[in-house]
mmCIF file with all atom_site columns, C-alpha atoms in Angstrom:
data_model
loop_
_atom_site.group_PDB
_atom_site.id
_atom_site.type_symbol
_atom_site.label_atom_id
_atom_site.label_alt_id
_atom_site.label_comp_id
_atom_site.label_asym_id
_atom_site.label_entity_id
_atom_site.label_seq_id
_atom_site.pdbx_PDB_ins_code
_atom_site.Cartn_x
_atom_site.Cartn_y
_atom_site.Cartn_z
_atom_site.occupancy
_atom_site.B_iso_or_equiv
_atom_site.pdbx_formal_charge
_atom_site.auth_seq_id
_atom_site.auth_comp_id
_atom_site.auth_asym_id
_atom_site.auth_atom_id
_atom_site.pdbx_PDB_model_num
ATOM 1   C CA . MET A 1 1   ? 40.211  5.801   -19.226 1.00 0.00 ? 1   MET A CA 1
ATOM 2   C CA . LYS A 1 2   ? 39.920  8.073   -16.294 1.00 0.00 ? 2   LYS A CA 1
ATOM 3   C CA . ILE A 1 3   ? 36.591  8.355   -16.529 1.00 0.00 ? 3   ILE A CA 1
ATOM 4   C CA . ALA A 1 4   ? 35.985  5.102   -17.051 1.00 0.00 ? 4   ALA A CA 1
ATOM 5   C CA . THR A 1 5   ? 37.800  3.628   -13.721 1.00 0.00 ? 5   THR A CA 1
ATOM 6   C CA . CYS A 1 6   ? 36.075  6.901   -11.848 1.00 0.00 ? 6   CYS A CA 1
ATOM 7   C CA . LEU A 1 7   ? 32.735  6.330   -13.147 1.00 0.00 ? 7   LEU A CA 1
ATOM 8   C CA . LEU A 1 8   ? 33.159  2.316   -12.282 1.00 0.00 ? 8   LEU A CA 1
ATOM 9   C CA . LEU A 1 9   ? 34.252  3.085   -9.140  1.00 0.00 ? 9   LEU A CA 1
ATOM 10  C CA . LEU A 1 10  ? 31.458  5.463   -8.354  1.00 0.00 ? 10  LEU A CA 1
ATOM 11  C CA . THR A 1 11  ? 29.363  2.590   -9.110  1.00 0.00 ? 11  THR A CA 1
ATOM 12  C CA . ILE A 1 12  ? 30.306  0.179   -7.006  1.00 0.00 ? 12  ILE A CA 1
ATOM 13  C CA . TYR A 1 13  ? 30.274  2.771   -4.274  1.00 0.00 ? 13  TYR A CA 1
ATOM 14  C CA . SER A 1 14  ? 27.262  2.986   -4.752  1.00 0.00 ? 14  SER A CA 1
ATOM 15  C CA . PHE A 1 15  ? 25.955  -0.877  -5.223  1.00 0.00 ? 15  PHE A CA 1
ATOM 16  C CA . ASN A 1 16  ? 28.062  -1.205  -1.785  1.00 0.00 ? 16  ASN A CA 1
ATOM 17  C CA . HIS A 1 17  ? 26.301  1.884   -0.253  1.00 0.00 ? 17  HIS A CA 1
ATOM 18  C CA . LYS A 1 18  ? 23.125  0.696   -0.695  1.00 0.00 ? 18  LYS A CA 1
ATOM 19  C CA . LEU A 1 19  ? 23.510  -2.539  0.324   1.00 0.00 ? 19  LEU A CA 1
ATOM 20  C CA . ASN A 1 20  ? 24.752  -1.598  3.897   1.00 0.00 ? 20  ASN A CA 1
ATOM 21  C CA . ASN A 1 21  ? 20.997  -0.077  4.104   1.00 0.00 ? 21  ASN A CA 1
ATOM 22  C CA . ASN A 1 22  ? 19.999  -3.095  4.201   1.00 0.00 ? 22  ASN A CA 1
ATOM 23  C CA . ILE A 1 23  ? 18.102  -5.036  6.665   1.00 0.00 ? 23  ILE A CA 1
ATOM 24  C CA . ILE A 1 24  ? 18.920  -8.640  8.152   1.00 0.00 ? 24  ILE A CA 1
ATOM 25  C CA . ILE A 1 25  ? 16.619  -10.467 10.661  1.00 0.00 ? 25  ILE A CA 1
ATOM 26  C CA . GLY A 1 26  ? 18.089  -13.548 11.373  1.00 0.00 ? 26  GLY A CA 1
ATOM 27  C CA . ASP A 1 27  ? 19.171  -15.466 7.967   1.00 0.00 ? 27  ASP A CA 1
ATOM 28  C CA . HIS A 1 28  ? 17.385  -13.525 6.097   1.00 0.00 ? 28  HIS A CA 1
ATOM 29  C CA . VAL A 1 29  ? 17.646  -9.469  4.438   1.00 0.00 ? 29  VAL A CA 1
ATOM 30  C CA . VAL A 1 30  ? 15.848  -7.477  3.778   1.00 0.00 ? 30  VAL A CA 1
ATOM 31  C CA . LEU A 1 31  ? 15.952  -5.313  0.537   1.00 0.00 ? 31  LEU A CA 1
ATOM 32  C CA . ASN A 1 32  ? 15.104  -1.114  2.005   1.00 0.00 ? 32  ASN A CA 1
ATOM 33  C CA . GLN A 1 33  ? 12.183  -0.713  -0.705  1.00 0.00 ? 33  GLN A CA 1
ATOM 34  C CA . GLU A 1 34  ? 10.257  2.193   1.457   1.00 0.00 ? 34  GLU A CA 1
ATOM 35  C CA . PRO A 1 35  ? 12.492  4.770   2.757   1.00 0.00 ? 35  PRO A CA 1
ATOM 36  C CA . ASP A 1 36  ? 12.549  4.729   6.646   1.00 0.00 ? 36  ASP A CA 1
ATOM 37  C CA . VAL A 1 37  ? 11.214  8.281   8.184   1.00 0.00 ? 37  VAL A CA 1
ATOM 38  C CA . SER A 1 38  ? 10.990  9.131   11.384  1.00 0.00 ? 38  SER A CA 1
ATOM 39  C CA . LEU A 1 39  ? 7.842   10.137  13.026  1.00 0.00 ? 39  LEU A CA 1
ATOM 40  C CA . VAL A 1 40  ? 9.725   13.366  13.780  1.00 0.00 ? 40  VAL A CA 1
ATOM 41  C CA . ASN A 1 41  ? 10.763  13.993  10.799  1.00 0.00 ? 41  ASN A CA 1
ATOM 42  C CA . LEU A 1 42  ? 6.453   13.514  9.312   1.00 0.00 ? 42  LEU A CA 1
ATOM 43  C CA . ILE A 1 43  ? 5.059   15.872  12.349  1.00 0.00 ? 43  ILE A CA 1
ATOM 44  C CA . ALA A 1 44  ? 7.870   18.364  10.959  1.00 0.00 ? 44  ALA A CA 1
ATOM 45  C CA . ASN A 1 45  ? 8.186   17.941  7.746   1.00 0.00 ? 45  ASN A CA 1
ATOM 46  C CA . PRO A 1 46  ? 4.674   17.238  6.463   1.00 0.00 ? 46  PRO A CA 1
ATOM 47  C CA . ASP A 1 47  ? 4.941   18.841  2.961   1.00 0.00 ? 47  ASP A CA 1
ATOM 48  C CA . LYS A 1 48  ? 7.658   17.158  1.926   1.00 0.00 ? 48  LYS A CA 1
ATOM 49  C CA . TYR A 1 49  ? 6.585   12.935  2.893   1.00 0.00 ? 49  TYR A CA 1
ATOM 50  C CA . ASN A 1 50  ? 3.177   14.248  1.042   1.00 0.00 ? 50  ASN A CA 1
ATOM 51  C CA . GLY A 1 51  ? 2.540   11.329  -0.763  1.00 0.00 ? 51  GLY A CA 1
ATOM 52  C CA . LYS A 1 52  ? 5.019   9.022   -0.414  1.00 0.00 ? 52  LYS A CA 1
ATOM 53  C CA . LYS A 1 53  ? 5.864   5.688   0.527   1.00 0.00 ? 53  LYS A CA 1
ATOM 54  C CA . ILE A 1 54  ? 6.779   5.372   3.832   1.00 0.00 ? 54  ILE A CA 1
ATOM 55  C CA . ARG A 1 55  ? 7.937   2.642   6.134   1.00 0.00 ? 55  ARG A CA 1
ATOM 56  C CA . VAL A 1 56  ? 8.033   4.932   9.937   1.00 0.00 ? 56  VAL A CA 1
ATOM 57  C CA . ILE A 1 57  ? 7.744   2.982   13.346  1.00 0.00 ? 57  ILE A CA 1
ATOM 58  C CA . GLY A 1 58  ? 5.820   3.704   16.203  1.00 0.00 ? 58  GLY A CA 1
ATOM 59  C CA . TYR A 1 59  ? 3.450   2.539   18.618  1.00 0.00 ? 59  TYR A CA 1
ATOM 60  C CA . LEU A 1 60  ? 0.266   1.800   17.760  1.00 0.00 ? 60  LEU A CA 1
ATOM 61  C CA . HIS A 1 61  ? -3.186  2.378   19.038  1.00 0.00 ? 61  HIS A CA 1
ATOM 62  C CA . LEU A 1 62  ? -6.684  1.487   17.338  1.00 0.00 ? 62  LEU A CA 1
ATOM 63  C CA . GLU A 1 63  ? -10.279 2.105   18.507  1.00 0.00 ? 63  GLU A CA 1
ATOM 64  C CA . PHE A 1 64  ? -12.521 3.749   16.795  1.00 0.00 ? 64  PHE A CA 1
ATOM 65  C CA . GLU A 1 65  ? -12.477 6.887   15.643  1.00 0.00 ? 65  GLU A CA 1
ATOM 66  C CA . GLY A 1 66  ? -8.571  6.568   17.684  1.00 0.00 ? 66  GLY A CA 1
ATOM 67  C CA . ASN A 1 67  ? -6.399  5.316   15.566  1.00 0.00 ? 67  ASN A CA 1
ATOM 68  C CA . GLY A 1 68  ? -3.103  6.491   16.281  1.00 0.00 ? 68  GLY A CA 1
ATOM 69  C CA . LEU A 1 69  ? 0.438   5.869   15.131  1.00 0.00 ? 69  LEU A CA 1
ATOM 70  C CA . TYR A 1 70  ? 2.369   7.494   18.121  1.00 0.00 ? 70  TYR A CA 1
ATOM 71  C CA . LEU A 1 71  ? 5.853   8.674   18.785  1.00 0.00 ? 71  LEU A CA 1
ATOM 72  C CA . HIS A 1 72  ? 6.068   7.191   22.160  1.00 0.00 ? 72  HIS A CA 1
ATOM 73  C CA . LYS A 1 73  ? 3.433   5.270   24.478  1.00 0.00 ? 73  LYS A CA 1
ATOM 74  C CA . ASP A 1 74  ? 4.308   7.849   27.108  1.00 0.00 ? 74  ASP A CA 1
ATOM 75  C CA . ASP A 1 75  ? 2.543   10.567  24.268  1.00 0.00 ? 75  ASP A CA 1
ATOM 76  C CA . TYR A 1 76  ? -0.772  7.883   23.608  1.00 0.00 ? 76  TYR A CA 1
ATOM 77  C CA . ASP A 1 77  ? -0.775  7.652   27.479  1.00 0.00 ? 77  ASP A CA 1
ATOM 78  C CA . HIS A 1 78  ? -1.448  11.229  27.977  1.00 0.00 ? 78  HIS A CA 1
ATOM 79  C CA . ALA A 1 79  ? -3.460  11.920  24.867  1.00 0.00 ? 79  ALA A CA 1
ATOM 80  C CA . ILE A 1 80  ? -0.855  14.007  22.880  1.00 0.00 ? 80  ILE A CA 1
ATOM 81  C CA . SER A 1 81  ? -2.810  13.034  19.586  1.00 0.00 ? 81  SER A CA 1
ATOM 82  C CA . LYS A 1 82  ? -0.633  15.850  17.961  1.00 0.00 ? 82  LYS A CA 1
ATOM 83  C CA . ASN A 1 83  ? 2.743   13.199  18.646  1.00 0.00 ? 83  ASN A CA 1
ATOM 84  C CA . SER A 1 84  ? 0.900   10.799  15.914  1.00 0.00 ? 84  SER A CA 1
ATOM 85  C CA . ILE A 1 85  ? -0.304  10.194  12.496  1.00 0.00 ? 85  ILE A CA 1
ATOM 86  C CA . TRP A 1 86  ? -3.545  9.189   11.951  1.00 0.00 ? 86  TRP A CA 1
ATOM 87  C CA . VAL A 1 87  ? -3.104  5.171   10.976  1.00 0.00 ? 87  VAL A CA 1
ATOM 88  C CA . SER A 1 88  ? -6.370  5.042   8.301   1.00 0.00 ? 88  SER A CA 1
ATOM 89  C CA . ILE A 1 89  ? -8.257  2.021   8.374   1.00 0.00 ? 89  ILE A CA 1
ATOM 90  C CA . GLY A 1 90  ? -11.918 2.052   7.613   1.00 0.00 ? 90  GLY A CA 1
ATOM 91  C CA . PRO A 1 91  ? -13.939 -0.790  9.319   1.00 0.00 ? 91  PRO A CA 1
ATOM 92  C CA . LYS A 1 92  ? -14.761 -2.231  5.726   1.00 0.00 ? 92  LYS A CA 1
ATOM 93  C CA . HIS A 1 93  ? -10.658 -3.554  5.891   1.00 0.00 ? 93  HIS A CA 1
ATOM 94  C CA . PRO A 1 94  ? -10.647 -7.180  4.986   1.00 0.00 ? 94  PRO A CA 1
ATOM 95  C CA . GLU A 1 95  ? -8.486  -7.837  8.542   1.00 0.00 ? 95  GLU A CA 1
ATOM 96  C CA . VAL A 1 96  ? -10.268 -5.577  10.604  1.00 0.00 ? 96  VAL A CA 1
ATOM 97  C CA . SER A 1 97  ? -10.861 -8.428  13.161  1.00 0.00 ? 97  SER A CA 1
ATOM 98  C CA . ASN A 1 98  ? -6.844  -9.176  12.937  1.00 0.00 ? 98  ASN A CA 1
ATOM 99  C CA . LEU A 1 99  ? -5.629  -5.804  13.283  1.00 0.00 ? 99  LEU A CA 1
ATOM 100 C CA . LYS A 1 100 ? -6.674  -5.438  16.992  1.00 0.00 ? 100 LYS A CA 1
ATOM 101 C CA . GLN A 1 101 ? -3.330  -8.005  17.613  1.00 0.00 ? 101 GLN A CA 1
ATOM 102 C CA . TYR A 1 102 ? -1.469  -5.012  17.025  1.00 0.00 ? 102 TYR A CA 1
ATOM 103 C CA . SER A 1 103 ? -2.765  -2.217  18.775  1.00 0.00 ? 103 SER A CA 1
ATOM 104 C CA . ASP A 1 104 ? -0.814  -1.159  21.598  1.00 0.00 ? 104 ASP A CA 1
ATOM 105 C CA . HIS A 1 105 ? 2.660   -2.202  20.783  1.00 0.00 ? 105 HIS A CA 1
ATOM 106 C CA . TYR A 1 106 ? 5.061   -0.745  18.723  1.00 0.00 ? 106 TYR A CA 1
ATOM 107 C CA . VAL A 1 107 ? 4.742   -2.025  15.798  1.00 0.00 ? 107 VAL A CA 1
ATOM 108 C CA . ILE A 1 108 ? 6.687   -1.020  12.093  1.00 0.00 ? 108 ILE A CA 1
ATOM 109 C CA . MET A 1 109 ? 4.154   0.479   9.440   1.00 0.00 ? 109 MET A CA 1
ATOM 110 C CA . GLU A 1 110 ? 4.816   0.442   5.220   1.00 0.00 ? 110 GLU A CA 1
ATOM 111 C CA . GLY A 1 111 ? 1.985   2.827   3.604   1.00 0.00 ? 111 GLY A CA 1
ATOM 112 C CA . THR A 1 112 ? 1.776   6.269   1.966   1.00 0.00 ? 112 THR A CA 1
ATOM 113 C CA . TYR A 1 113 ? 2.078   9.751   4.433   1.00 0.00 ? 113 TYR A CA 1
ATOM 114 C CA . ASN A 1 114 ? -1.099  12.517  3.247   1.00 0.00 ? 114 ASN A CA 1
ATOM 115 C CA . SER A 1 115 ? -0.051  15.380  5.306   1.00 0.00 ? 115 SER A CA 1
ATOM 116 C CA . GLU A 1 116 ? -3.427  16.259  4.907   1.00 0.00 ? 116 GLU A CA 1
ATOM 117 C CA . MET A 1 117 ? -5.724  13.889  6.536   1.00 0.00 ? 117 MET A CA 1
ATOM 118 C CA . THR A 1 118 ? -5.394  14.372  10.348  1.00 0.00 ? 118 THR A CA 1
ATOM 119 C CA . GLY A 1 119 ? -8.260  11.813  11.690  1.00 0.00 ? 119 GLY A CA 1
ATOM 120 C CA . HIS A 1 120 ? -10.869 12.093  13.351  1.00 0.00 ? 120 HIS A CA 1
ATOM 121 C CA . MET A 1 121 ? -11.555 15.852  14.220  1.00 0.00 ? 121 MET A CA 1
ATOM 122 C CA . GLY A 1 122 ? -8.098  17.311  13.213  1.00 0.00 ? 122 GLY A CA 1
ATOM 123 C CA . MET A 1 123 ? -6.557  15.383  16.222  1.00 0.00 ? 123 MET A CA 1
ATOM 124 C CA . ASN A 1 124 ? -3.435  13.446  14.635  1.00 0.00 ? 124 ASN A CA 1
ATOM 125 C CA . SER A 1 125 ? -1.074  15.614  12.587  1.00 0.00 ? 125 SER A CA 1
ATOM 126 C CA . GLY A 1 126 ? -1.562  13.510  9.391   1.00 0.00 ? 126 GLY A CA 1
ATOM 127 C CA . SER A 1 127 ? -2.138  9.999   8.357   1.00 0.00 ? 127 SER A CA 1
ATOM 128 C CA . ILE A 1 128 ? -0.799  6.316   6.989   1.00 0.00 ? 128 ILE A CA 1
ATOM 129 C CA . GLU A 1 129 ? -3.475  5.766   3.729   1.00 0.00 ? 129 GLU A CA 1
ATOM 130 C CA . ASN A 1 130 ? -2.664  2.492   1.622   1.00 0.00 ? 130 ASN A CA 1
ATOM 131 C CA . ILE A 1 131 ? -0.656  0.765   4.363   1.00 0.00 ? 131 ILE A CA 1
ATOM 132 C CA . THR A 1 132 ? 1.088   -2.268  2.666   1.00 0.00 ? 132 THR A CA 1
ATOM 133 C CA . ARG A 1 133 ? 3.305   -3.086  5.880   1.00 0.00 ? 133 ARG A CA 1
ATOM 134 C CA . LEU A 1 134 ? 2.007   -4.375  9.646   1.00 0.00 ? 134 LEU A CA 1
ATOM 135 C CA . ASP A 1 135 ? 4.464   -5.995  12.146  1.00 0.00 ? 135 ASP A CA 1
ATOM 136 C CA . ILE A 1 136 ? 4.824   -5.805  15.727  1.00 0.00 ? 136 ILE A CA 1
ATOM 137 C CA . TRP A 1 137 ? 8.270   -4.099  16.500  1.00 0.00 ? 137 TRP A CA 1
ATOM 138 C CA . GLU A 1 138 ? 11.084  -6.027  18.161  1.00 0.00 ? 138 GLU A CA 1
ATOM 139 C CA . PRO A 1 139 ? 14.450  -4.372  18.003  1.00 0.00 ? 139 PRO A CA 1
ATOM 140 C CA . ALA A 1 140 ? 16.160  -7.534  20.106  1.00 0.00 ? 140 ALA A CA 1
ATOM 141 C CA . ASN A 1 141 ? 15.719  -9.295  16.008  1.00 0.00 ? 141 ASN A CA 1
ATOM 142 C CA . TRP A 1 142 ? 16.836  -5.944  14.136  1.00 0.00 ? 142 TRP A CA 1
ATOM 143 C CA . LYS A 1 143 ? 20.200  -5.953  13.760  1.00 0.00 ? 143 LYS A CA 1
ATOM 144 C CA . PRO A 1 144 ? 21.710  -3.949  10.438  1.00 0.00 ? 144 PRO A CA 1
ATOM 145 C CA . ILE A 1 145 ? 24.953  -4.991  8.590   1.00 0.00 ? 145 ILE A CA 1
ATOM 146 C CA . LYS A 1 146 ? 27.953  -4.412  10.276  1.00 0.00 ? 146 LYS A CA 1
ATOM 147 C CA . LYS A 1 147 ? 30.369  -2.005  7.311   1.00 0.00 ? 147 LYS A CA 1
ATOM 148 C CA . LYS A 1 148 ? 32.896  -3.501  6.442   1.00 0.00 ? 148 LYS A CA 1
#
């Protein structure tokens, strides 16, 4: 009986812990489906995330042979490309013309990290491919669920 009670409590704790990692946007709850990773962690530990789906926030700049998701706008402004990851969007991407609206903004992006693809002439620190989400990051609208 004690073991069953402990397992039940552990299950409830795990369920509540996962709920507390969700994000509220207005009246909607967005479930964390991809692991949140900082660009610092990607750059420092590329093999740990290689081939894994990730969610990351950074400053996005898109241009021919220069697509990058940077730690900060200052890194882009000062051409510190090792503080960025390549964003793999080819010219044949179906929405490439609509993507310019995201350039030169902080964005949240989900996709698969590839530590071996380092962008044009190896300038970046890995890449994000097979992008499944791209939104402008507006932190004023994002609030973590408060723990009770």
